[in-house]
Each structure stands twice: as structure tokens, then as C-alpha cells.
mmCIF file of C-alpha atoms in Angstrom:
data_model
loop_
_atom_site.group_PDB
_atom_site.id
_atom_site.type_symbol
_atom_site.label_atom_id
_atom_site.label_comp_id
_atom_site.label_asym_id
_atom_site.label_seq_id
_atom_site.Cartn_x
_atom_site.Cartn_y
_atom_site.Cartn_z
ATOM 1 C CA MET A 21 21.831 -8.684 -45.205
ATOM 2 C CA LYS A 22 25.130 -9.027 -43.337
ATOM 3 C CA ILE A 23 26.599 -6.533 -41.116
ATOM 4 C CA ALA A 24 30.404 -7.249 -40.595
ATOM 5 C CA LEU A 25 33.220 -5.623 -38.753
ATOM 6 C CA ASP A 26 36.526 -4.858 -40.399
ATOM 7 C CA PRO A 27 38.838 -5.628 -37.357
ATOM 8 C CA TYR A 28 41.904 -3.863 -38.700
ATOM 9 C CA MET A 29 41.975 -1.730 -35.525
ATOM 10 C CA HIS A 30 41.877 -4.967 -33.328
ATOM 11 C CA ARG A 31 44.683 -6.692 -35.468
ATOM 12 C CA HIS A 32 46.881 -7.007 -32.310
ATOM 13 C CA LEU A 33 44.500 -9.604 -31.010
ATOM 14 C CA ASN A 34 44.963 -13.232 -31.854
ATOM 15 C CA LEU A 35 42.441 -14.821 -34.106
ATOM 16 C CA ARG A 36 40.599 -16.450 -31.234
ATOM 17 C CA ASP A 37 40.348 -13.242 -29.266
ATOM 18 C CA LEU A 38 39.513 -11.496 -32.467
ATOM 19 C CA CYS A 39 36.301 -13.661 -32.786
ATOM 20 C CA ARG A 40 35.588 -12.953 -29.182
ATOM 21 C CA LYS A 41 35.876 -9.274 -29.621
ATOM 22 C CA ALA A 42 33.627 -9.122 -32.695
ATOM 23 C CA ALA A 43 30.983 -10.951 -30.669
ATOM 24 C CA GLU A 44 31.367 -8.645 -27.792
ATOM 25 C CA LEU A 45 30.935 -5.575 -29.846
ATOM 26 C CA GLY A 46 27.612 -7.131 -31.451
ATOM 27 C CA TYR A 47 28.785 -8.458 -34.752
ATOM 28 C CA ASP A 48 28.198 -12.058 -36.010
ATOM 29 C CA HIS A 49 30.256 -11.323 -39.164
ATOM 30 C CA ILE A 50 33.805 -10.306 -39.807
ATOM 31 C CA GLU A 51 35.485 -8.980 -42.940
ATOM 32 C CA LEU A 52 38.874 -10.376 -42.343
ATOM 33 C CA SER A 53 41.368 -7.524 -43.525
ATOM 34 C CA PRO A 54 45.056 -8.214 -44.163
ATOM 35 C CA ARG A 55 46.960 -9.321 -40.857
ATOM 36 C CA ASP A 56 50.335 -10.730 -40.562
ATOM 37 C CA ASP A 57 49.223 -14.025 -39.180
ATOM 38 C CA PHE A 58 46.803 -15.003 -41.860
ATOM 39 C CA LEU A 59 46.831 -13.090 -45.176
ATOM 40 C CA PRO A 60 49.606 -10.318 -44.922
ATOM 41 C CA TRP A 61 49.966 -7.326 -47.172
ATOM 42 C CA TRP A 62 51.625 -8.108 -50.423
ATOM 43 C CA VAL A 63 53.215 -11.470 -49.495
ATOM 44 C CA ARG A 64 52.313 -15.140 -49.523
ATOM 45 C CA PRO A 65 49.369 -16.231 -47.305
ATOM 46 C CA ARG A 66 50.493 -17.427 -43.902
ATOM 47 C CA ALA A 67 47.379 -19.399 -43.157
ATOM 48 C CA HIS A 68 48.644 -22.784 -42.576
ATOM 49 C CA ASN A 69 46.430 -25.746 -41.810
ATOM 50 C CA GLU A 70 46.772 -25.606 -38.159
ATOM 51 C CA ARG A 71 45.910 -21.801 -38.150
ATOM 52 C CA ILE A 72 42.932 -22.317 -40.295
ATOM 53 C CA ALA A 73 41.609 -24.887 -37.871
ATOM 54 C CA GLU A 74 42.181 -22.675 -34.942
ATOM 55 C CA PHE A 75 40.289 -19.709 -36.629
ATOM 56 C CA LYS A 76 37.375 -22.097 -37.783
ATOM 57 C CA SER A 77 37.225 -23.361 -34.177
ATOM 58 C CA ALA A 78 37.067 -19.850 -32.700
ATOM 59 C CA LEU A 79 34.568 -18.523 -35.224
ATOM 60 C CA LYS A 80 32.201 -21.243 -34.246
ATOM 61 C CA GLY A 81 32.862 -21.025 -30.547
ATOM 62 C CA HIS A 82 31.891 -17.280 -30.584
ATOM 63 C CA GLY A 83 28.972 -17.752 -33.093
ATOM 64 C CA VAL A 84 30.761 -15.542 -35.722
ATOM 65 C CA LYS A 85 31.101 -16.169 -39.451
ATOM 66 C CA LEU A 86 33.339 -14.711 -42.093
ATOM 67 C CA ALA A 87 31.427 -12.478 -44.406
ATOM 68 C CA SER A 88 34.459 -11.854 -46.638
ATOM 69 C CA ILE A 89 38.253 -12.055 -46.936
ATOM 70 C CA LEU A 90 40.290 -9.158 -48.169
ATOM 71 C CA PRO A 91 43.530 -10.042 -49.732
ATOM 72 C CA MET A 92 45.922 -7.269 -51.274
ATOM 73 C CA TYR A 93 48.659 -8.438 -53.804
ATOM 74 C CA ARG A 94 50.317 -6.663 -56.594
ATOM 75 C CA TRP A 95 48.102 -8.210 -59.334
ATOM 76 C CA ALA A 96 48.414 -4.987 -61.352
ATOM 77 C CA SER A 97 52.196 -4.687 -61.283
ATOM 78 C CA PRO A 98 53.702 -4.137 -64.708
ATOM 79 C CA HIS A 99 56.644 -6.344 -63.660
ATOM 80 C CA GLU A 100 55.716 -9.622 -64.588
ATOM 81 C CA ASP A 101 57.495 -11.386 -61.768
ATOM 82 C CA GLU A 102 55.624 -9.375 -59.235
ATOM 83 C CA ARG A 103 52.319 -10.134 -61.202
ATOM 84 C CA GLN A 104 52.884 -13.819 -61.490
ATOM 85 C CA ALA A 105 53.634 -13.850 -57.688
ATOM 86 C CA ALA A 106 50.541 -12.189 -56.936
ATOM 87 C CA VAL A 107 48.388 -14.388 -58.997
ATOM 88 C CA ARG A 108 49.997 -17.553 -57.169
ATOM 89 C CA TYR A 109 49.095 -15.762 -53.850
ATOM 90 C CA TRP A 110 45.741 -14.941 -54.966
ATOM 91 C CA LYS A 111 45.309 -18.695 -55.899
ATOM 92 C CA GLU A 112 46.254 -19.908 -52.491
ATOM 93 C CA ALA A 113 43.878 -17.180 -50.770
ATOM 94 C CA ILE A 114 40.934 -18.508 -52.678
ATOM 95 C CA GLN A 115 41.822 -21.983 -51.431
ATOM 96 C CA VAL A 116 42.056 -20.673 -47.815
ATOM 97 C CA ALA A 117 38.556 -18.935 -48.220
ATOM 98 C CA VAL A 118 37.083 -22.320 -49.596
ATOM 99 C CA GLU A 119 38.620 -24.221 -46.561
ATOM 100 C CA MET A 120 37.051 -21.412 -44.268
ATOM 101 C CA GLY A 121 33.703 -21.963 -45.723
ATOM 102 C CA CYS A 122 33.722 -18.084 -46.898
ATOM 103 C CA ASP A 123 32.122 -17.663 -50.311
ATOM 104 C CA THR A 124 33.050 -13.975 -50.796
ATOM 105 C CA MET A 125 36.466 -12.022 -51.310
ATOM 106 C CA ASN A 126 36.904 -8.398 -51.687
ATOM 107 C CA SER A 127 40.138 -6.423 -52.900
ATOM 108 C CA GLU A 128 41.239 -3.210 -54.726
ATOM 109 C CA PHE A 129 42.241 -2.721 -58.246
ATOM 110 C CA GLY A 130 45.868 -2.115 -57.058
ATOM 111 C CA ARG A 131 48.621 0.367 -57.024
ATOM 112 C CA GLY A 132 50.904 -1.020 -59.549
ATOM 113 C CA PRO A 133 54.331 -2.199 -58.736
ATOM 114 C CA SER A 134 56.093 -2.289 -55.192
ATOM 115 C CA PRO A 135 57.314 1.115 -54.155
ATOM 116 C CA ASP A 136 60.987 0.069 -54.341
ATOM 117 C CA ARG A 137 60.626 -0.417 -58.090
ATOM 118 C CA SER A 138 58.719 2.731 -58.786
ATOM 119 C CA HIS A 139 58.576 6.343 -57.420
ATOM 120 C CA ARG A 140 55.840 8.486 -56.063
ATOM 121 C CA SER A 141 55.119 10.743 -58.980
ATOM 122 C CA ASN A 142 52.158 8.742 -60.347
ATOM 123 C CA CYS A 143 50.209 5.822 -58.616
ATOM 124 C CA CYS A 144 51.864 3.228 -60.821
ATOM 125 C CA GLY A 145 55.323 4.520 -60.588
ATOM 126 C CA GLY A 146 58.395 5.509 -62.710
ATOM 127 C CA MET A 147 58.097 4.688 -66.473
ATOM 128 C CA HIS A 148 54.873 2.756 -65.925
ATOM 129 C CA THR A 149 51.548 4.300 -66.768
ATOM 130 C CA HIS A 150 48.072 3.515 -65.547
ATOM 131 C CA GLU A 151 47.788 1.670 -68.977
ATOM 132 C CA HIS A 152 50.593 -0.562 -67.985
ATOM 133 C CA SER A 153 48.888 -1.477 -64.770
ATOM 134 C CA GLU A 154 45.534 -1.804 -66.266
ATOM 135 C CA ALA A 155 47.071 -4.301 -68.708
ATOM 136 C CA ALA A 156 48.530 -6.264 -66.129
ATOM 137 C CA TRP A 157 45.438 -6.342 -64.064
ATOM 138 C CA TRP A 158 43.543 -7.723 -66.999
ATOM 139 C CA ARG A 159 46.204 -10.473 -67.479
ATOM 140 C CA SER A 160 45.759 -11.418 -63.687
ATOM 141 C CA MET A 161 41.988 -11.473 -64.048
ATOM 142 C CA GLU A 162 42.066 -13.690 -67.125
ATOM 143 C CA GLU A 163 43.880 -16.319 -65.099
ATOM 144 C CA LEU A 164 41.797 -15.732 -61.901
ATOM 145 C CA VAL A 165 38.151 -15.407 -62.849
ATOM 146 C CA PRO A 166 38.002 -19.018 -63.988
ATOM 147 C CA VAL A 167 39.244 -19.879 -60.518
ATOM 148 C CA PHE A 168 36.828 -17.786 -58.655
ATOM 149 C CA GLU A 169 33.917 -19.430 -60.876
ATOM 150 C CA LYS A 170 35.240 -23.054 -60.402
ATOM 151 C CA GLU A 171 35.424 -22.501 -56.646
ATOM 152 C CA GLY A 172 32.105 -20.838 -56.280
ATOM 153 C CA VAL A 173 33.889 -17.728 -54.790
ATOM 154 C CA THR A 174 32.586 -14.261 -55.445
ATOM 155 C CA LEU A 175 35.069 -11.428 -55.887
ATOM 156 C CA ASN A 176 33.761 -7.826 -54.880
ATOM 157 C CA MET A 177 36.097 -5.090 -56.353
ATOM 158 C CA GLU A 178 36.605 -1.405 -55.174
ATOM 159 C CA PRO A 179 38.237 1.462 -56.937
ATOM 160 C CA HIS A 180 40.431 3.127 -54.302
ATOM 161 C CA PRO A 181 42.210 6.542 -54.256
ATOM 162 C CA GLU A 182 45.828 6.122 -55.613
ATOM 163 C CA ASP A 183 44.955 3.030 -57.480
ATOM 164 C CA TRP A 184 45.397 2.969 -61.199
ATOM 165 C CA CYS A 185 41.584 2.880 -61.248
ATOM 166 C CA GLU A 186 40.265 5.214 -58.377
ATOM 167 C CA THR A 187 36.868 6.423 -59.829
ATOM 168 C CA LEU A 188 33.526 4.647 -60.186
ATOM 169 C CA HIS A 189 32.373 4.589 -63.759
ATOM 170 C CA PRO A 190 35.566 2.970 -65.315
ATOM 171 C CA ALA A 191 35.460 0.381 -62.565
ATOM 172 C CA ILE A 192 31.806 -0.359 -63.262
ATOM 173 C CA ASP A 193 32.378 -0.673 -67.120
ATOM 174 C CA MET A 194 35.374 -3.013 -66.492
ATOM 175 C CA LEU A 195 33.565 -5.267 -64.174
ATOM 176 C CA LYS A 196 30.563 -5.462 -66.658
ATOM 177 C CA THR A 197 33.135 -6.388 -69.412
ATOM 178 C CA ILE A 198 34.379 -9.321 -67.369
ATOM 179 C CA GLY A 199 30.697 -10.539 -67.416
ATOM 180 C CA SER A 200 30.941 -13.028 -64.665
ATOM 181 C CA LYS A 201 28.388 -13.410 -62.017
ATOM 182 C CA ASN A 202 31.309 -14.140 -59.548
ATOM 183 C CA VAL A 203 32.722 -10.491 -60.064
ATOM 184 C CA ARG A 204 30.772 -7.761 -58.507
ATOM 185 C CA PHE A 205 31.128 -4.193 -57.044
ATOM 186 C CA LEU A 206 31.966 -2.810 -53.843
ATOM 187 C CA TYR A 207 31.001 0.742 -53.085
ATOM 188 C CA CYS A 208 33.248 2.363 -50.397
ATOM 189 C CA ALA A 209 31.382 5.359 -48.896
ATOM 190 C CA PRO A 210 34.513 7.030 -47.888
ATOM 191 C CA HIS A 211 35.796 7.134 -51.364
ATOM 192 C CA THR A 212 32.589 8.803 -52.567
ATOM 193 C CA PHE A 213 34.193 12.211 -53.133
ATOM 194 C CA TYR A 214 36.708 10.649 -55.414
ATOM 195 C CA PHE A 215 33.941 9.065 -57.342
ATOM 196 C CA GLY A 216 31.816 12.339 -57.854
ATOM 197 C CA ASP A 217 29.435 14.722 -56.253
ATOM 198 C CA ASP A 218 25.726 12.902 -56.852
ATOM 199 C CA MET A 219 26.012 9.885 -54.481
ATOM 200 C CA ALA A 220 22.547 8.912 -55.179
ATOM 201 C CA LYS A 221 23.085 8.846 -58.897
ATOM 202 C CA MET A 222 26.457 6.943 -58.644
ATOM 203 C CA ILE A 223 24.753 4.344 -56.609
ATOM 204 C CA ARG A 224 22.009 4.032 -59.316
ATOM 205 C CA ASP A 225 24.461 3.778 -61.917
ATOM 206 C CA ALA A 226 26.227 0.816 -60.177
ATOM 207 C CA GLY A 227 22.817 -0.503 -59.393
ATOM 208 C CA PRO A 228 22.543 -4.425 -58.720
ATOM 209 C CA LEU A 229 26.336 -4.789 -59.512
ATOM 210 C CA ILE A 230 26.714 -3.538 -55.906
ATOM 211 C CA ALA A 231 27.211 -6.541 -53.680
ATOM 212 C CA HIS A 232 29.124 -5.006 -50.844
ATOM 213 C CA VAL A 233 29.527 -1.645 -49.205
ATOM 214 C CA HIS A 234 32.129 -0.168 -46.686
ATOM 215 C CA VAL A 235 30.547 2.328 -44.064
ATOM 216 C CA ALA A 236 32.673 5.022 -42.850
ATOM 217 C CA ASP A 237 32.726 8.765 -43.010
ATOM 218 C CA THR A 238 35.026 11.178 -44.537
ATOM 219 C CA TYR A 239 35.382 14.875 -45.531
ATOM 220 C CA ASN A 240 34.733 16.157 -49.033
ATOM 221 C CA HIS A 241 38.240 17.093 -50.099
ATOM 222 C CA LYS A 242 37.137 19.153 -52.912
ATOM 223 C CA ALA A 243 34.887 21.445 -50.709
ATOM 224 C CA SER A 244 35.385 24.968 -49.720
ATOM 225 C CA SER A 245 37.204 25.889 -52.993
ATOM 226 C CA GLY A 246 39.549 22.922 -52.631
ATOM 227 C CA LEU A 247 40.690 24.332 -49.165
ATOM 228 C CA ARG A 248 39.012 21.738 -47.116
ATOM 229 C CA TYR A 249 42.726 20.378 -46.576
ATOM 230 C CA ILE A 250 45.392 22.773 -47.235
ATOM 231 C CA ILE A 251 48.442 20.967 -49.039
ATOM 232 C CA ASN A 252 51.882 22.488 -49.120
ATOM 233 C CA PRO A 253 53.466 23.169 -51.532
ATOM 234 C CA PRO A 254 50.190 24.057 -53.322
ATOM 235 C CA GLY A 255 49.209 21.757 -56.188
ATOM 236 C CA ALA A 256 51.212 18.795 -54.593
ATOM 237 C CA LYS A 257 49.631 15.443 -55.978
ATOM 238 C CA VAL A 258 48.420 13.863 -52.964
ATOM 239 C CA THR A 259 45.311 11.535 -52.248
ATOM 240 C CA ILE A 260 43.798 11.710 -48.892
ATOM 241 C CA HIS A 261 40.617 10.551 -47.245
ATOM 242 C CA GLN A 262 39.352 9.332 -43.971
ATOM 243 C CA HIS A 263 37.489 6.346 -42.405
ATOM 244 C CA MET A 264 35.793 7.887 -39.565
ATOM 245 C CA ASP A 265 32.730 7.157 -37.422
ATOM 246 C CA MET A 266 29.451 8.012 -39.215
ATOM 247 C CA TYR A 267 28.363 11.672 -38.741
ATOM 248 C CA GLN A 268 31.999 12.850 -38.204
ATOM 249 C CA GLY A 269 32.332 13.661 -42.013
ATOM 250 C CA GLU A 270 30.127 14.741 -44.873
ATOM 251 C CA ILE A 271 28.436 11.624 -46.212
ATOM 252 C CA ASN A 272 24.684 11.852 -46.144
ATOM 253 C CA TRP A 273 23.839 8.538 -44.652
ATOM 254 C CA ASP A 274 20.015 8.822 -45.541
ATOM 255 C CA VAL A 275 21.011 9.308 -49.241
ATOM 256 C CA PHE A 276 23.508 6.617 -48.913
ATOM 257 C CA PHE A 277 21.240 3.908 -47.495
ATOM 258 C CA SER A 278 17.968 4.907 -49.247
ATOM 259 C CA SER A 279 19.786 4.806 -52.603
ATOM 260 C CA LEU A 280 20.984 1.399 -51.817
ATOM 261 C CA ALA A 281 17.532 0.173 -50.968
ATOM 262 C CA GLU A 282 16.038 1.516 -54.150
ATOM 263 C CA VAL A 283 18.512 -0.512 -56.339
ATOM 264 C CA GLY A 284 17.836 -3.698 -54.282
ATOM 265 C CA PHE A 285 20.946 -4.041 -52.327
ATOM 266 C CA ASP A 286 21.026 -7.051 -50.245
ATOM 267 C CA GLY A 287 24.681 -7.649 -49.528
ATOM 268 C CA ILE A 288 27.580 -7.239 -47.120
ATOM 269 C CA ILE A 289 27.544 -3.964 -45.208
ATOM 270 C CA THR A 290 30.934 -3.572 -43.491
ATOM 271 C CA ALA A 291 31.827 -0.985 -40.662
ATOM 272 C CA CYS A 292 35.145 0.025 -41.924
ATOM 273 C CA VAL A 293 36.638 2.711 -39.508
ATOM 274 C CA PHE A 294 40.437 3.053 -39.052
ATOM 275 C CA GLY A 295 41.009 6.429 -37.656
ATOM 276 C CA TRP A 296 40.778 5.832 -33.828
ATOM 277 C CA GLU A 297 42.606 2.737 -32.584
ATOM 278 C CA GLU A 298 42.669 4.153 -29.093
ATOM 279 C CA ARG A 299 38.728 3.778 -29.072
ATOM 280 C CA ALA A 300 38.132 0.895 -31.310
ATOM 281 C CA ASP A 301 35.719 -0.772 -28.968
ATOM 282 C CA ASP A 302 33.578 2.157 -28.668
ATOM 283 C CA SER A 303 33.678 2.941 -32.474
ATOM 284 C CA GLY A 304 32.966 -0.862 -33.428
ATOM 285 C CA ARG A 305 29.730 -0.716 -31.111
ATOM 286 C CA PHE A 306 28.608 2.665 -32.143
ATOM 287 C CA MET A 307 28.917 1.684 -36.079
ATOM 288 C CA ARG A 308 27.018 -1.637 -35.341
ATOM 289 C CA ALA A 309 24.030 0.182 -33.796
ATOM 290 C CA GLU A 310 23.967 3.065 -36.413
ATOM 291 C CA ILE A 311 23.927 0.545 -39.325
ATOM 292 C CA GLN A 312 21.286 -1.233 -37.821
ATOM 293 C CA LYS A 313 19.074 1.924 -37.593
ATOM 294 C CA TYR A 314 19.435 2.336 -41.142
ATOM 295 C CA VAL A 315 18.857 -1.190 -42.036
ATOM 296 C CA ASP A 316 15.644 -1.197 -40.167
ATOM 297 C CA LYS A 317 14.443 2.209 -41.684
ATOM 298 C CA TYR A 318 15.223 1.213 -45.282
ATOM 299 C CA TRP A 319 15.020 -2.602 -45.295
ATOM 300 C CA PRO A 320 12.246 -3.207 -42.657
ATOM 301 C CA ALA A 321 11.853 -6.866 -43.769
ATOM 302 C CA LYS A 322 15.770 -7.456 -43.761
ATOM 303 C CA ARG A 323 16.826 -7.025 -40.217
ATOM 304 C CA ALA A 324 20.444 -8.172 -40.089
#
């Protein structure tokens, strides 16, 4: 079991100070989300040899390891030039992971084309449907899965609100269809209420495919007759969720962790809070301690 910090709220720190901060907050693993000086959002990696060496030295010096690396590229874009660029960037990012000694990467199914080549009427934009983006993603996976397998890197995938795939069961089916031991599922707790209402059943349905979870709280946007959030004009097509500290939302954490234990989960647990950068340190410490309580409760022989 690995308990990792997503340090996005600390992205203003350089890589050396980021490692120091993670250690200070009680973490010995980091899930590295996009940052401008390493793997930026959507564009080619900036992780040149000098920076990789610096990062490796900082991790070692502070006793911290990379649990996972999270790239975000437009691999589901129906525009072939964008899709091909994303596949090139993915191949480079995989090599960065190998050089860093990190055997796990994670990402989302994708939001289709870049915003300036679409519009906001649907997740994929303009004339492009979800089917176009799914077809593009499958083409990308056909190219990339053999690379993951060759390099011994596991890819953990999560459906995300606003993606062309934003719910649980289609995601599970597609990942099982790929049929590779190097492609697994990431259950993101703050996306639960987009997945469905029975969290225990959903975790059972995903079962041993779950290799990675994101832990943060959220409100049930469907609750109170759909009036938990009031959107104007009524009926506007929006997707909203939070990544809050545990107990600030409506996730039942005993159900979440006990269900994971029942399906034999023994992977990466990432503290994934984004909502309060002004109290990022306090949030990080709090999440580390609370996650550990549940690990000790439901996996007494698996203390992280």
C-alpha cells in the first residue's frame, strides 16, 4: 500500500522543495500531477535530462518516491494532428517515467479537441460527438498499450466529469476489453456521484481492476431534488464537483475503504485535495493522518 500526495496545491515550489515539503507533511510518495517545469498540461514534456537528474536527487535526498506520474494530453482528439501529437508526448512521458524509476502512470479518458477547435455545447465540442473522441482514444491506445507493456509501466485510467467517458461502467468495460495487465482502473472518490449512487456496489463491480484511488470529498450534486447546487439558467449543461478535505462533503469513508478492502485493493491511495491552496500544508497533513486511520482499520497488516 502506498499513500501519496498529489502536490498540485504546492506546484509553485521547485522540484527540490516539493520533495522536502512532501516529506515534511508525512508522505514518502508523490503522485506527480501536471506542472509547467516537468510534464505541463497538453504540450510536450519539459523534463530534460538535467531536470530529471535534479528531481531524482531531491527524491532520494528527502526519502520520497514517485508512486505515479499523471500526464494530460489530447489523445482523444478527433483532430488527427492533435491526436498524433498527444501520442508522441505520451511516448516521451513514458520514457521520463522509466528514467525516473517510476512504474506507474495515470490519466483521464480525455475531453476531446482543444477548446479553440471546439465549443462548449458538449464535452467533445462542435461537430464532434463522444463517438468521435472514443474512436480517437482507441487509436491512441492501440499505439500506446504495446509501449506500456514493453517498458513495464502500468497505466491507471479514471473517467472524469466532462470527459467523453465520465461514468464508471463504460470505463471498466473498455479497460477490460483492452485486456492488458498494464492497463488498470483508478477510482476517484470525488467523482462518485457522477458514477452512481451505490458506492459499495460500484467498487465491487470494478473489483480487482482497481489499482489506484484518489481521496478527496465532494457534495452529491444530485441531492436535495437536484438543488444541492443552483445553476442559472436552470437546466444549463454543466459539470461540477469538489476535491475537499475528508468529512467536508458527503462521501461515506467507511463504505469507501471497507469496500476497497473487500475487493483486495492493495495499490496507491492519493490525497487529492485542490480546494484550499491557502491552507495546503494543513490539508496535506490532515489527509495523511486520516487516510492512515482507515488503512490501519481495514488493512491492519498493510500499514503504509
